[in-house]
Amino acid sequence: MGPLRDRTVTLLLAGFLTSLVVIVGLTAFGLLAVAAALASAASGASPLFVAVEAAAPFVAGLMLVGVLSVALFVATTVAAVRRASMPRSQRLARVARLVERVSEDAREFGLAERFEPTHKERLADLKRAYVEGEMTEWEYERRLETLLVEEGDPDERGVGDERRRRSSPKRGRESRKRGRESRNFDREFER
């Protein structure tokens, strides 16, 4: 979900843009008021005092709207950054955990949880690596088993022991050959 699809970010951005339009409008009306005041000023009045007197309410309004505009900009930026998708990676999560061990402030922010890939993302990465030939069928099954056990899938608990007994490095060579043939078939089928 992109940051602009979030209702809070959208409302804050709309408020910020509206405040910019108000600033432009106040500036235009202020300049017109100053010009009108200078044009109708009495001949003995100082033009500087006439201009300051005409512009004072507009300057006060501009300052208030300017402060509001800055606050809305900061809030919009913070909200968008918080909702932006962050890259998820086991490596980044490990580094974040190390930083959290050292810094109490980092623990309060919870970086490790933000970088930790979800179960679905880890499963998709595992499948991608297997299909691309980065691992054997035996390695794939072992990592898949570990992932399912970590997730706590009740259907897969205890199944790994049986799989480990059936598969061995010797059988791994045979399964690598079958795995390569299967992946080649999959690649041909995808084309």
PDB file of C-alpha atoms in Angstrom:
ATOM      1  CA  MET A   1       0.000   0.000   0.000  1.00  0.00           C
ATOM      2  CA  GLY A   2       1.525   3.271  -1.120  1.00  0.00           C
ATOM      3  CA  PRO A   3       1.613   6.262   1.203  1.00  0.00           C
ATOM      4  CA  LEU A   4      -0.739   8.318  -0.991  1.00  0.00           C
ATOM      5  CA  ARG A   5      -3.437   5.631  -0.765  1.00  0.00           C
ATOM      6  CA  ASP A   6      -3.579   6.122   2.983  1.00  0.00           C
ATOM      7  CA  ARG A   7      -6.445   8.373   4.057  1.00  0.00           C
ATOM      8  CA  THR A   8      -4.440  10.190   6.733  1.00  0.00           C
ATOM      9  CA  VAL A   9      -1.634  11.090   4.330  1.00  0.00           C
ATOM     10  CA  THR A  10      -4.128  12.200   1.703  1.00  0.00           C
ATOM     11  CA  LEU A  11      -5.982  14.470   4.160  1.00  0.00           C
ATOM     12  CA  LEU A  12      -2.757  15.982   5.480  1.00  0.00           C
ATOM     13  CA  LEU A  13      -1.519  16.603   1.936  1.00  0.00           C
ATOM     14  CA  ALA A  14      -4.846  18.215   0.996  1.00  0.00           C
ATOM     15  CA  GLY A  15      -4.612  20.466   4.072  1.00  0.00           C
ATOM     16  CA  PHE A  16      -1.043  21.449   3.190  1.00  0.00           C
ATOM     17  CA  LEU A  17      -1.939  22.276  -0.413  1.00  0.00           C
ATOM     18  CA  THR A  18      -4.993  24.250   0.750  1.00  0.00           C
ATOM     19  CA  SER A  19      -2.811  26.258   3.131  1.00  0.00           C
ATOM     20  CA  LEU A  20      -0.486  27.103   0.227  1.00  0.00           C
ATOM     21  CA  VAL A  21      -3.448  28.360  -1.819  1.00  0.00           C
ATOM     22  CA  VAL A  22      -4.576  30.467   1.166  1.00  0.00           C
ATOM     23  CA  ILE A  23      -1.067  31.948   1.452  1.00  0.00           C
ATOM     24  CA  VAL A  24      -1.078  32.923  -2.221  1.00  0.00           C
ATOM     25  CA  GLY A  25      -4.587  34.412  -1.870  1.00  0.00           C
ATOM     26  CA  LEU A  26      -3.705  36.408   1.244  1.00  0.00           C
ATOM     27  CA  THR A  27      -0.577  37.743  -0.435  1.00  0.00           C
ATOM     28  CA  ALA A  28      -2.554  38.856  -3.494  1.00  0.00           C
ATOM     29  CA  PHE A  29      -5.272  40.534  -1.424  1.00  0.00           C
ATOM     30  CA  GLY A  30      -2.644  42.166   0.795  1.00  0.00           C
ATOM     31  CA  LEU A  31      -0.853  43.630  -2.216  1.00  0.00           C
ATOM     32  CA  LEU A  32      -4.158  44.922  -3.597  1.00  0.00           C
ATOM     33  CA  ALA A  33      -5.038  46.474  -0.208  1.00  0.00           C
ATOM     34  CA  VAL A  34      -1.658  48.186   0.003  1.00  0.00           C
ATOM     35  CA  ALA A  35      -1.974  49.496  -3.560  1.00  0.00           C
ATOM     36  CA  ALA A  36      -5.511  50.792  -2.877  1.00  0.00           C
ATOM     37  CA  ALA A  37      -4.408  52.416   0.390  1.00  0.00           C
ATOM     38  CA  LEU A  38      -1.478  54.128  -1.333  1.00  0.00           C
ATOM     39  CA  ALA A  39      -3.690  55.351  -4.154  1.00  0.00           C
ATOM     40  CA  SER A  40      -6.277  56.852  -1.809  1.00  0.00           C
ATOM     41  CA  ALA A  41      -3.828  58.144   0.801  1.00  0.00           C
ATOM     42  CA  ALA A  42      -4.082  61.763   1.864  1.00  0.00           C
ATOM     43  CA  SER A  43      -1.419  64.004   0.429  1.00  0.00           C
ATOM     44  CA  GLY A  44       0.245  64.689   3.771  1.00  0.00           C
ATOM     45  CA  ALA A  45       0.358  61.055   4.991  1.00  0.00           C
ATOM     46  CA  SER A  46       3.580  59.100   4.839  1.00  0.00           C
ATOM     47  CA  PRO A  47       3.339  56.309   2.207  1.00  0.00           C
ATOM     48  CA  LEU A  48       5.289  53.952   4.468  1.00  0.00           C
ATOM     49  CA  PHE A  49       2.808  54.273   7.324  1.00  0.00           C
ATOM     50  CA  VAL A  50      -0.130  53.908   4.949  1.00  0.00           C
ATOM     51  CA  ALA A  51       1.358  50.712   3.449  1.00  0.00           C
ATOM     52  CA  VAL A  52       2.180  49.194   6.858  1.00  0.00           C
ATOM     53  CA  GLU A  53      -1.288  50.009   8.195  1.00  0.00           C
ATOM     54  CA  ALA A  54      -2.966  48.390   5.181  1.00  0.00           C
ATOM     55  CA  ALA A  55      -0.700  45.330   5.157  1.00  0.00           C
ATOM     56  CA  ALA A  56      -0.677  44.589   8.925  1.00  0.00           C
ATOM     57  CA  PRO A  57      -3.781  42.344   9.040  1.00  0.00           C
ATOM     58  CA  PHE A  58      -2.611  40.406   5.976  1.00  0.00           C
ATOM     59  CA  VAL A  59       0.900  39.919   7.386  1.00  0.00           C
ATOM     60  CA  ALA A  60      -0.582  38.565  10.635  1.00  0.00           C
ATOM     61  CA  GLY A  61      -2.799  36.188   8.662  1.00  0.00           C
ATOM     62  CA  LEU A  62       0.140  35.089   6.509  1.00  0.00           C
ATOM     63  CA  MET A  63       2.183  34.314   9.612  1.00  0.00           C
ATOM     64  CA  LEU A  64      -0.594  32.178  11.118  1.00  0.00           C
ATOM     65  CA  VAL A  65      -1.263  30.294   7.898  1.00  0.00           C
ATOM     66  CA  GLY A  66       2.493  29.927   7.334  1.00  0.00           C
ATOM     67  CA  VAL A  67       2.937  28.221  10.717  1.00  0.00           C
ATOM     68  CA  LEU A  68      -0.041  25.981   9.953  1.00  0.00           C
ATOM     69  CA  SER A  69       1.417  25.186   6.528  1.00  0.00           C
ATOM     70  CA  VAL A  70       4.792  24.184   7.982  1.00  0.00           C
ATOM     71  CA  ALA A  71       3.094  21.981  10.598  1.00  0.00           C
ATOM     72  CA  LEU A  72       0.982  20.283   7.913  1.00  0.00           C
ATOM     73  CA  PHE A  73       4.059  19.728   5.746  1.00  0.00           C
ATOM     74  CA  VAL A  74       5.958  18.087   8.605  1.00  0.00           C
ATOM     75  CA  ALA A  75       2.953  15.933   9.549  1.00  0.00           C
ATOM     76  CA  THR A  76       2.432  14.872   5.920  1.00  0.00           C
ATOM     77  CA  THR A  77       6.091  13.937   5.515  1.00  0.00           C
ATOM     78  CA  VAL A  78       6.189  11.956   8.760  1.00  0.00           C
ATOM     79  CA  ALA A  79       2.952  10.126   7.959  1.00  0.00           C
ATOM     80  CA  ALA A  80       4.105   9.280   4.427  1.00  0.00           C
ATOM     81  CA  VAL A  81       7.483   7.988   5.605  1.00  0.00           C
ATOM     82  CA  ARG A  82       5.862   5.837   8.295  1.00  0.00           C
ATOM     83  CA  ARG A  83       3.502   4.279   5.789  1.00  0.00           C
ATOM     84  CA  ALA A  84       6.012   3.850   2.980  1.00  0.00           C
ATOM     85  CA  SER A  85       6.949   0.290   2.249  1.00  0.00           C
ATOM     86  CA  MET A  86      10.280  -0.577   3.752  1.00  0.00           C
ATOM     87  CA  PRO A  87      12.561  -3.184   2.280  1.00  0.00           C
ATOM     88  CA  ARG A  88      12.289  -6.423   4.210  1.00  0.00           C
ATOM     89  CA  SER A  89      15.276  -8.658   4.553  1.00  0.00           C
ATOM     90  CA  GLN A  90      16.688 -11.160   7.004  1.00  0.00           C
ATOM     91  CA  ARG A  91      20.040  -9.369   6.810  1.00  0.00           C
ATOM     92  CA  LEU A  92      18.532  -5.972   7.551  1.00  0.00           C
ATOM     93  CA  ALA A  93      16.548  -7.466  10.424  1.00  0.00           C
ATOM     94  CA  ARG A  94      19.734  -9.032  11.856  1.00  0.00           C
ATOM     95  CA  VAL A  95      21.558  -5.696  11.669  1.00  0.00           C
ATOM     96  CA  ALA A  96      18.588  -3.951  13.267  1.00  0.00           C
ATOM     97  CA  ARG A  97      18.596  -6.495  16.113  1.00  0.00           C
ATOM     98  CA  LEU A  98      22.303  -5.781  16.700  1.00  0.00           C
ATOM     99  CA  VAL A  99      21.630  -2.051  16.786  1.00  0.00           C
ATOM    100  CA  GLU A 100      18.725  -2.621  19.179  1.00  0.00           C
ATOM    101  CA  ARG A 101      20.995  -4.551  21.544  1.00  0.00           C
ATOM    102  CA  VAL A 102      23.364  -1.588  21.709  1.00  0.00           C
ATOM    103  CA  SER A 103      20.902   1.307  21.687  1.00  0.00           C
ATOM    104  CA  GLU A 104      17.872   1.628  23.920  1.00  0.00           C
ATOM    105  CA  ASP A 105      16.432   4.278  21.610  1.00  0.00           C
ATOM    106  CA  ALA A 106      16.538   1.868  18.673  1.00  0.00           C
ATOM    107  CA  ARG A 107      14.645  -0.728  20.740  1.00  0.00           C
ATOM    108  CA  GLU A 108      11.870   1.758  21.362  1.00  0.00           C
ATOM    109  CA  PHE A 109      11.546   2.383  17.627  1.00  0.00           C
ATOM    110  CA  GLY A 110      11.273  -1.357  16.830  1.00  0.00           C
ATOM    111  CA  LEU A 111      13.390  -1.496  13.683  1.00  0.00           C
ATOM    112  CA  ALA A 112      13.880  -5.275  13.680  1.00  0.00           C
ATOM    113  CA  GLU A 113      10.140  -5.889  13.386  1.00  0.00           C
ATOM    114  CA  ARG A 114       9.885  -3.430  10.523  1.00  0.00           C
ATOM    115  CA  PHE A 115      12.657  -5.109   8.536  1.00  0.00           C
ATOM    116  CA  GLU A 116      11.710  -8.714   9.340  1.00  0.00           C
ATOM    117  CA  PRO A 117      10.167 -10.332   6.248  1.00  0.00           C
ATOM    118  CA  THR A 118       6.738 -11.881   6.662  1.00  0.00           C
ATOM    119  CA  HIS A 119       6.193 -15.616   6.421  1.00  0.00           C
ATOM    120  CA  LYS A 120       4.707 -15.223   2.932  1.00  0.00           C
ATOM    121  CA  GLU A 121       7.670 -13.148   1.741  1.00  0.00           C
ATOM    122  CA  ARG A 122      10.170 -15.675   3.095  1.00  0.00           C
ATOM    123  CA  LEU A 123       8.251 -18.528   1.447  1.00  0.00           C
ATOM    124  CA  ALA A 124       8.152 -16.659  -1.881  1.00  0.00           C
ATOM    125  CA  ASP A 125      11.923 -15.986  -1.700  1.00  0.00           C
ATOM    126  CA  LEU A 126      12.565 -19.651  -0.957  1.00  0.00           C
ATOM    127  CA  LYS A 127      10.461 -20.778  -3.927  1.00  0.00           C
ATOM    128  CA  ARG A 128      12.137 -18.238  -6.219  1.00  0.00           C
ATOM    129  CA  ALA A 129      15.606 -19.416  -5.207  1.00  0.00           C
ATOM    130  CA  TYR A 130      14.639 -23.049  -5.819  1.00  0.00           C
ATOM    131  CA  VAL A 131      13.109 -22.355  -9.232  1.00  0.00           C
ATOM    132  CA  GLU A 132      16.159 -20.333 -10.281  1.00  0.00           C
ATOM    133  CA  GLY A 133      18.401 -23.252  -9.363  1.00  0.00           C
ATOM    134  CA  GLU A 134      20.172 -21.612  -6.443  1.00  0.00           C
ATOM    135  CA  MET A 135      19.553 -24.667  -4.239  1.00  0.00           C
ATOM    136  CA  THR A 136      18.905 -28.369  -4.510  1.00  0.00           C
ATOM    137  CA  GLU A 137      15.609 -30.052  -3.822  1.00  0.00           C
ATOM    138  CA  TRP A 138      17.050 -31.422  -0.580  1.00  0.00           C
ATOM    139  CA  GLU A 139      18.111 -27.911   0.531  1.00  0.00           C
ATOM    140  CA  TYR A 140      14.726 -26.536  -0.505  1.00  0.00           C
ATOM    141  CA  GLU A 141      12.864 -29.133   1.540  1.00  0.00           C
ATOM    142  CA  ARG A 142      15.120 -28.591   4.554  1.00  0.00           C
ATOM    143  CA  ARG A 143      14.673 -24.808   4.466  1.00  0.00           C
ATOM    144  CA  LEU A 144      10.951 -25.149   3.824  1.00  0.00           C
ATOM    145  CA  GLU A 145      10.667 -27.441   6.825  1.00  0.00           C
ATOM    146  CA  THR A 146      12.572 -24.955   8.981  1.00  0.00           C
ATOM    147  CA  LEU A 147      10.349 -22.139   7.789  1.00  0.00           C
ATOM    148  CA  LEU A 148       7.178 -24.105   8.516  1.00  0.00           C
ATOM    149  CA  VAL A 149       8.411 -25.098  11.972  1.00  0.00           C
ATOM    150  CA  GLU A 150       9.345 -21.476  12.750  1.00  0.00           C
ATOM    151  CA  GLU A 151       5.890 -20.384  11.671  1.00  0.00           C
ATOM    152  CA  GLY A 152       4.381 -23.063  13.893  1.00  0.00           C
ATOM    153  CA  ASP A 153       2.300 -24.838  11.226  1.00  0.00           C
ATOM    154  CA  PRO A 154       0.731 -27.756  13.186  1.00  0.00           C
ATOM    155  CA  ASP A 155       0.405 -29.958  10.081  1.00  0.00           C
ATOM    156  CA  GLU A 156       4.159 -29.852   9.471  1.00  0.00           C
ATOM    157  CA  ARG A 157       5.492 -30.502  12.992  1.00  0.00           C
ATOM    158  CA  GLY A 158       7.305 -33.789  13.248  1.00  0.00           C
ATOM    159  CA  VAL A 159       7.242 -34.316   9.499  1.00  0.00           C
ATOM    160  CA  GLY A 160      10.804 -33.052   9.194  1.00  0.00           C
ATOM    161  CA  ASP A 161      12.245 -35.925  11.197  1.00  0.00           C
ATOM    162  CA  GLU A 162      10.794 -38.435   8.762  1.00  0.00           C
ATOM    163  CA  ARG A 163      11.982 -36.388   5.769  1.00  0.00           C
ATOM    164  CA  ARG A 164      15.482 -36.128   7.228  1.00  0.00           C
ATOM    165  CA  ARG A 165      15.701 -39.886   7.657  1.00  0.00           C
ATOM    166  CA  ARG A 166      14.576 -40.476   4.079  1.00  0.00           C
ATOM    167  CA  SER A 167      16.848 -37.885   2.492  1.00  0.00           C
ATOM    168  CA  SER A 168      20.583 -37.891   2.731  1.00  0.00           C
ATOM    169  CA  PRO A 169      23.464 -36.183   0.930  1.00  0.00           C
ATOM    170  CA  LYS A 170      23.800 -39.271  -1.277  1.00  0.00           C
ATOM    171  CA  ARG A 171      20.180 -39.048  -2.250  1.00  0.00           C
ATOM    172  CA  GLY A 172      20.731 -35.307  -2.597  1.00  0.00           C
ATOM    173  CA  ARG A 173      22.831 -35.828  -5.741  1.00  0.00           C
ATOM    174  CA  GLU A 174      20.030 -37.809  -7.316  1.00  0.00           C
ATOM    175  CA  SER A 175      17.457 -35.269  -6.264  1.00  0.00           C
ATOM    176  CA  ARG A 176      19.622 -32.407  -7.613  1.00  0.00           C
ATOM    177  CA  LYS A 177      19.527 -34.040 -11.037  1.00  0.00           C
ATOM    178  CA  ARG A 178      15.759 -34.538 -10.817  1.00  0.00           C
ATOM    179  CA  GLY A 179      15.406 -30.984  -9.502  1.00  0.00           C
ATOM    180  CA  ARG A 180      17.349 -29.508 -12.425  1.00  0.00           C
ATOM    181  CA  GLU A 181      15.220 -31.472 -14.883  1.00  0.00           C
ATOM    182  CA  SER A 182      12.055 -30.343 -13.112  1.00  0.00           C
ATOM    183  CA  ARG A 183      13.151 -26.683 -13.073  1.00  0.00           C
ATOM    184  CA  ASN A 184      14.074 -26.831 -16.757  1.00  0.00           C
ATOM    185  CA  PHE A 185      10.614 -28.231 -17.478  1.00  0.00           C
ATOM    186  CA  ASP A 186       9.055 -25.433 -15.381  1.00  0.00           C
ATOM    187  CA  ARG A 187      11.033 -22.754 -17.228  1.00  0.00           C
ATOM    188  CA  GLU A 188       9.996 -24.181 -20.596  1.00  0.00           C
ATOM    189  CA  PHE A 189       6.400 -24.357 -19.455  1.00  0.00           C
ATOM    190  CA  GLU A 190       6.437 -20.712 -18.289  1.00  0.00           C
ATOM    191  CA  ARG A 191       7.580 -19.485 -21.691  1.00  0.00           C
TER     192      ARG A 191
END
